[in-house]
């Protein structure tokens, strides 16, 4: 992350039990960071179904893996490793489609070569739009809150799609009472919204948010979810990544200073 003008800026940053990198990087860049675990990631409701799908992928039963979340990749990788397998086994014949830098990075970490990244929007609909037509099988590991966009979109391209729940997004403990009070009183300069689920849970716990607090979303999908939850969105990252949302925050800070 480029060092940006965050000195003296108080930012509320969503974290999970295993992911604090964004909060740490902003703190290193000079921000005063309030961390809040609005969501938690848990295993799927049907672990056997996911295990069967992962082993089928490793056995070469699928032509495509379409994945939009690093959590899904990590869940699949854990199962493969437990069986002494790797997710890279069916490649190069089988191909992988994904979105976003975080998911691409974790694919690389587990040995998966990504063949398709949407040229336009980094979303499930973007994958479906750019997916070539075919008649084989595709695996779509998704979260419990995912809309059927990915499955239906790929199916319209001719593929036989198996969608399987890979993880569940559940409520986390949220922000501390002190942070909630600080947000409502306007003592937090900016809030970062890193997913639609985070936006919804932030709104339910911390709203109303003063006009002086900058609300920054990591992408258009998150921004849409935030607005649906009744939140104002002041800036949207052009790239759904930590660097992208940091750049969006920096631009929002600069724009506010110019007023």
CSV table of C-alpha atoms in Angstrom, one decimal:
chain,number,residue,atom,x,y,z
A,1,UNK,CA,0.0,0.0,0.0
A,2,UNK,CA,1.3,3.4,-1.0
A,3,UNK,CA,1.9,5.8,2.0
A,4,UNK,CA,-1.1,8.1,1.8
A,5,UNK,CA,-2.2,11.2,3.8
A,6,UNK,CA,-3.8,9.3,6.7
A,7,UNK,CA,-2.0,11.0,9.5
A,8,UNK,CA,-4.4,12.1,12.2
A,9,UNK,CA,-7.4,10.5,10.4
A,10,UNK,CA,-9.6,8.2,12.6
A,11,UNK,CA,-10.9,5.3,10.5
A,12,UNK,CA,-13.3,2.4,11.4
A,13,UNK,CA,-11.9,-0.7,9.6
A,14,UNK,CA,-13.8,-4.0,9.5
A,15,UNK,CA,-11.7,-7.0,10.4
A,16,UNK,CA,-12.3,-10.7,10.8
A,17,UNK,CA,-10.6,-13.2,13.2
A,18,UNK,CA,-8.0,-14.0,10.6
A,19,UNK,CA,-7.8,-10.9,8.5
A,20,UNK,CA,-6.5,-7.7,10.0
A,21,UNK,CA,-4.2,-6.7,7.1
A,22,UNK,CA,-6.1,-3.6,6.0
A,23,UNK,CA,-6.3,-2.2,9.6
A,24,UNK,CA,-2.6,-2.9,10.1
A,25,UNK,CA,-1.6,-1.2,6.8
A,26,UNK,CA,-3.7,1.9,7.4
A,27,UNK,CA,-2.2,2.2,10.9
A,28,UNK,CA,1.3,2.0,9.5
A,29,UNK,CA,0.3,4.8,7.1
A,30,UNK,CA,-0.6,7.0,10.0
A,31,UNK,CA,-4.3,6.5,10.5
A,32,UNK,CA,-5.8,6.0,14.0
A,33,UNK,CA,-7.7,2.8,13.5
A,34,UNK,CA,-10.8,1.4,15.3
A,35,UNK,CA,-11.2,-2.3,14.4
A,36,UNK,CA,-14.6,-3.9,14.4
A,37,UNK,CA,-15.5,-7.6,13.6
A,38,UNK,CA,-18.9,-7.1,12.0
A,39,UNK,CA,-18.9,-10.5,10.4
A,40,UNK,CA,-17.4,-13.9,11.1
A,41,UNK,CA,-16.7,-16.8,8.6
A,42,UNK,CA,-17.8,-20.3,9.6
A,43,UNK,CA,-17.9,-23.6,7.8
A,44,UNK,CA,-20.7,-24.7,5.4
A,45,UNK,CA,-24.0,-26.1,6.7
A,46,UNK,CA,-23.4,-29.3,4.8
A,47,UNK,CA,-19.6,-30.1,5.0
A,48,UNK,CA,-20.1,-33.5,3.2
A,49,UNK,CA,-21.5,-31.8,0.1
A,50,UNK,CA,-18.5,-29.4,0.0
A,51,UNK,CA,-16.0,-32.3,0.6
A,52,UNK,CA,-17.6,-34.3,-2.3
A,53,UNK,CA,-17.4,-31.3,-4.6
A,54,UNK,CA,-13.7,-30.6,-3.7
A,55,UNK,CA,-12.7,-34.2,-4.3
A,56,UNK,CA,-14.6,-34.3,-7.6
A,57,UNK,CA,-12.7,-31.2,-8.7
A,58,UNK,CA,-9.4,-32.8,-7.7
A,59,UNK,CA,-10.4,-35.9,-9.7
A,60,UNK,CA,-11.0,-33.8,-12.8
A,61,UNK,CA,-14.7,-33.9,-12.9
A,62,UNK,CA,-15.1,-30.2,-13.8
A,63,UNK,CA,-14.0,-28.1,-16.7
A,64,UNK,CA,-14.3,-24.8,-14.7
A,65,UNK,CA,-14.1,-23.5,-11.2
A,66,UNK,CA,-15.9,-20.2,-10.8
A,67,UNK,CA,-15.2,-18.5,-7.5
A,68,UNK,CA,-15.8,-15.0,-6.2
A,69,UNK,CA,-14.4,-15.3,-2.6
A,70,UNK,CA,-11.1,-16.1,-1.0
A,71,UNK,CA,-13.0,-17.8,1.8
A,72,UNK,CA,-14.3,-20.3,-0.7
A,73,UNK,CA,-10.9,-21.1,-2.1
A,74,UNK,CA,-9.4,-21.4,1.4
A,75,UNK,CA,-12.3,-23.8,2.5
A,76,UNK,CA,-11.7,-25.9,-0.6
A,77,UNK,CA,-7.9,-25.9,-0.1
A,78,UNK,CA,-8.3,-27.1,3.5
A,79,UNK,CA,-10.3,-30.1,2.4
A,80,UNK,CA,-7.9,-31.0,-0.4
A,81,UNK,CA,-4.9,-30.9,2.0
A,82,UNK,CA,-6.7,-33.0,4.5
A,83,UNK,CA,-7.0,-35.7,1.9
A,84,UNK,CA,-3.4,-35.3,0.7
A,85,UNK,CA,-4.5,-33.6,-2.5
A,86,UNK,CA,-4.1,-30.2,-4.1
A,87,UNK,CA,-6.6,-28.0,-5.9
A,88,UNK,CA,-4.1,-27.7,-8.8
A,89,UNK,CA,-4.3,-31.4,-9.8
A,90,UNK,CA,-6.9,-31.0,-12.6
A,91,UNK,CA,-5.0,-28.2,-14.3
A,92,UNK,CA,-4.1,-27.2,-16.9
A,93,UNK,CA,-7.1,-28.9,-18.5
A,94,UNK,CA,-9.6,-27.4,-16.0
A,95,UNK,CA,-9.8,-23.7,-15.8
A,96,UNK,CA,-10.5,-21.1,-13.1
A,97,UNK,CA,-12.5,-17.9,-13.3
A,98,UNK,CA,-12.4,-15.4,-10.4
A,99,UNK,CA,-12.7,-11.7,-9.5
A,100,UNK,CA,-10.7,-9.3,-7.4
A,101,UNK,CA,-7.1,-9.1,-6.3
A,102,UNK,CA,-7.6,-10.9,-3.0
A,103,UNK,CA,-9.2,-14.0,-4.5
A,104,UNK,CA,-6.6,-14.0,-7.3
A,105,UNK,CA,-3.8,-13.9,-4.7
A,106,UNK,CA,-5.2,-16.8,-2.7
A,107,UNK,CA,-5.7,-18.8,-5.9
A,108,UNK,CA,-2.0,-18.3,-6.6
A,109,UNK,CA,-1.1,-19.3,-3.0
A,110,UNK,CA,-2.9,-22.7,-3.3
A,111,UNK,CA,-1.4,-23.4,-6.8
A,112,UNK,CA,-4.4,-22.5,-9.0
A,113,UNK,CA,-3.7,-20.8,-12.3
A,114,UNK,CA,-6.5,-18.3,-13.1
A,115,UNK,CA,-7.7,-18.3,-16.7
A,116,UNK,CA,-10.5,-15.7,-16.6
A,117,UNK,CA,-10.8,-12.4,-14.8
A,118,UNK,CA,-13.7,-10.2,-16.0
A,119,UNK,CA,-12.6,-7.3,-18.1
A,120,UNK,CA,-15.4,-5.2,-16.7
A,121,UNK,CA,-17.1,-5.4,-13.3
A,122,UNK,CA,-15.3,-7.7,-10.8
A,123,UNK,CA,-18.4,-9.5,-9.8
A,124,UNK,CA,-20.3,-12.8,-10.3
A,125,UNK,CA,-22.2,-11.2,-13.2
A,126,UNK,CA,-18.9,-10.1,-14.7
A,127,UNK,CA,-17.7,-13.7,-14.7
A,128,UNK,CA,-20.9,-14.9,-16.3
A,129,UNK,CA,-20.7,-12.3,-19.0
A,130,UNK,CA,-17.1,-13.2,-20.0
A,131,UNK,CA,-17.4,-17.0,-19.6
A,132,UNK,CA,-17.1,-18.7,-22.9
A,133,UNK,CA,-19.9,-20.9,-24.1
A,134,UNK,CA,-19.6,-24.6,-23.4
A,135,UNK,CA,-21.2,-27.9,-22.6
A,136,UNK,CA,-19.1,-29.2,-19.8
A,137,UNK,CA,-19.3,-29.0,-16.0
A,138,UNK,CA,-18.6,-26.0,-13.8
A,139,UNK,CA,-18.2,-25.9,-10.0
A,140,UNK,CA,-19.3,-22.7,-8.2
A,141,UNK,CA,-18.4,-22.7,-4.4
A,142,UNK,CA,-20.3,-19.9,-2.8
A,143,UNK,CA,-21.2,-18.3,0.5
A,144,UNK,CA,-24.6,-18.8,2.2
A,145,UNK,CA,-25.6,-15.2,1.4
A,146,UNK,CA,-24.7,-15.3,-2.3
A,147,UNK,CA,-27.4,-14.6,-4.8
A,148,UNK,CA,-27.8,-17.2,-7.6
A,149,UNK,CA,-26.2,-14.8,-10.0
A,150,UNK,CA,-23.0,-16.8,-10.6
A,151,UNK,CA,-24.8,-20.2,-11.0
A,152,UNK,CA,-27.5,-18.9,-13.3
A,153,UNK,CA,-25.2,-16.7,-15.4
A,154,UNK,CA,-22.8,-19.6,-16.1
A,155,UNK,CA,-25.6,-22.0,-16.8
A,156,UNK,CA,-26.9,-19.5,-19.5
A,157,UNK,CA,-23.6,-20.0,-21.2
A,158,UNK,CA,-24.3,-23.7,-21.6
A,159,UNK,CA,-22.4,-25.1,-18.7
A,160,UNK,CA,-23.9,-27.7,-16.2
A,161,UNK,CA,-23.3,-25.9,-12.9
A,162,UNK,CA,-22.9,-27.4,-9.4
A,163,UNK,CA,-23.3,-24.6,-6.8
A,164,UNK,CA,-22.2,-25.7,-3.3
A,165,UNK,CA,-22.1,-23.8,-0.1
A,166,UNK,CA,-18.4,-23.4,0.9
A,167,UNK,CA,-18.7,-21.1,3.9
A,168,UNK,CA,-21.2,-19.1,5.9
A,169,UNK,CA,-21.1,-15.5,6.8
A,170,UNK,CA,-22.5,-14.9,10.3
A,171,UNK,CA,-22.8,-12.0,12.7
A,172,UNK,CA,-19.6,-11.1,14.5
A,173,UNK,CA,-19.4,-9.2,17.8
A,174,UNK,CA,-19.4,-5.9,16.0
A,175,UNK,CA,-17.9,-2.6,17.2
A,176,UNK,CA,-17.2,-1.8,20.8
A,177,UNK,CA,-19.7,0.5,22.6
A,178,UNK,CA,-17.0,3.2,22.7
A,179,UNK,CA,-16.6,3.0,18.9
A,180,UNK,CA,-20.3,3.0,18.3
A,181,UNK,CA,-20.6,6.2,20.4
A,182,UNK,CA,-17.7,7.8,18.6
A,183,UNK,CA,-19.3,7.1,15.2
A,184,UNK,CA,-22.6,8.5,16.2
A,185,UNK,CA,-21.0,11.6,17.7
A,186,UNK,CA,-18.9,12.3,14.6
A,187,UNK,CA,-15.6,11.6,16.1
A,188,UNK,CA,-14.7,8.9,13.5
A,189,UNK,CA,-13.5,10.6,10.3
A,190,UNK,CA,-14.2,7.6,7.9
A,191,UNK,CA,-15.8,4.2,7.8
A,192,UNK,CA,-14.6,1.6,5.4
A,193,UNK,CA,-17.2,-0.9,4.1
A,194,UNK,CA,-15.5,-4.0,2.7
A,195,UNK,CA,-18.5,-6.1,1.8
A,196,UNK,CA,-22.3,-6.0,1.6
A,197,UNK,CA,-22.6,-8.0,4.8
A,198,UNK,CA,-20.3,-5.6,6.6
A,199,UNK,CA,-22.4,-2.7,5.4
A,200,UNK,CA,-25.6,-4.2,6.6
A,201,UNK,CA,-24.2,-5.1,10.0
A,202,UNK,CA,-22.6,-1.7,10.4
A,203,UNK,CA,-25.9,0.0,9.6
A,204,UNK,CA,-27.8,-2.1,12.1
A,205,UNK,CA,-25.3,-1.3,14.9
A,206,UNK,CA,-23.9,2.1,14.3
A,207,UNK,CA,-26.4,4.2,12.3
A,208,UNK,CA,-27.2,7.1,12.1
A,209,UNK,CA,-23.9,8.3,10.8
A,210,UNK,CA,-23.2,12.1,10.7
A,211,UNK,CA,-22.7,13.8,7.4
A,212,UNK,CA,-19.1,14.7,8.4
A,213,UNK,CA,-18.1,11.0,8.5
A,214,UNK,CA,-16.8,9.7,5.1
A,215,UNK,CA,-18.3,6.4,4.0
A,216,UNK,CA,-16.1,4.5,1.6
A,217,UNK,CA,-17.1,1.2,-0.1
A,218,UNK,CA,-14.7,-1.3,-1.6
A,219,UNK,CA,-16.7,-1.7,-4.8
A,220,UNK,CA,-20.1,-1.0,-6.5
A,221,UNK,CA,-21.7,-4.2,-5.2
A,222,UNK,CA,-20.8,-3.2,-1.6
A,223,UNK,CA,-21.9,0.4,-2.3
A,224,UNK,CA,-25.3,-0.9,-3.5
A,225,UNK,CA,-25.8,-3.0,-0.4
A,226,UNK,CA,-24.8,-0.1,1.8
A,227,UNK,CA,-27.4,2.2,0.2
A,228,UNK,CA,-30.0,-0.5,0.5
A,229,UNK,CA,-29.2,-0.6,4.2
A,230,UNK,CA,-29.9,3.1,4.4
A,231,UNK,CA,-26.3,4.3,4.4
A,232,UNK,CA,-24.8,7.2,2.5
A,233,UNK,CA,-21.8,6.3,0.3
A,234,UNK,CA,-19.3,9.1,-0.3
A,235,UNK,CA,-16.6,7.2,-2.3
A,236,UNK,CA,-16.3,3.9,-4.1
A,237,UNK,CA,-13.1,2.1,-4.9
A,238,UNK,CA,-12.6,1.7,-8.6
A,239,UNK,CA,-10.7,-1.6,-7.9
A,240,UNK,CA,-12.1,-4.1,-5.3
A,241,UNK,CA,-8.9,-4.4,-3.3
A,242,UNK,CA,-7.2,-3.0,-0.2
A,243,UNK,CA,-5.1,-0.7,-2.2
A,244,UNK,CA,-8.2,0.4,-4.1
A,245,UNK,CA,-10.2,1.3,-1.0
A,246,UNK,CA,-7.1,3.1,0.5
A,247,UNK,CA,-6.9,5.2,-2.7
A,248,UNK,CA,-10.6,5.9,-2.5
A,249,UNK,CA,-10.2,7.0,1.1
A,250,UNK,CA,-7.3,9.2,0.2
A,251,UNK,CA,-9.2,10.8,-2.6
A,252,UNK,CA,-12.2,11.4,-0.3
A,253,UNK,CA,-9.9,13.0,2.4
A,254,UNK,CA,-8.4,15.3,-0.3
A,255,UNK,CA,-11.8,16.3,-1.6
A,256,UNK,CA,-13.0,17.1,1.8
A,257,UNK,CA,-10.0,19.2,2.5
A,258,UNK,CA,-10.5,21.2,-0.7
A,259,UNK,CA,-14.0,22.2,0.3
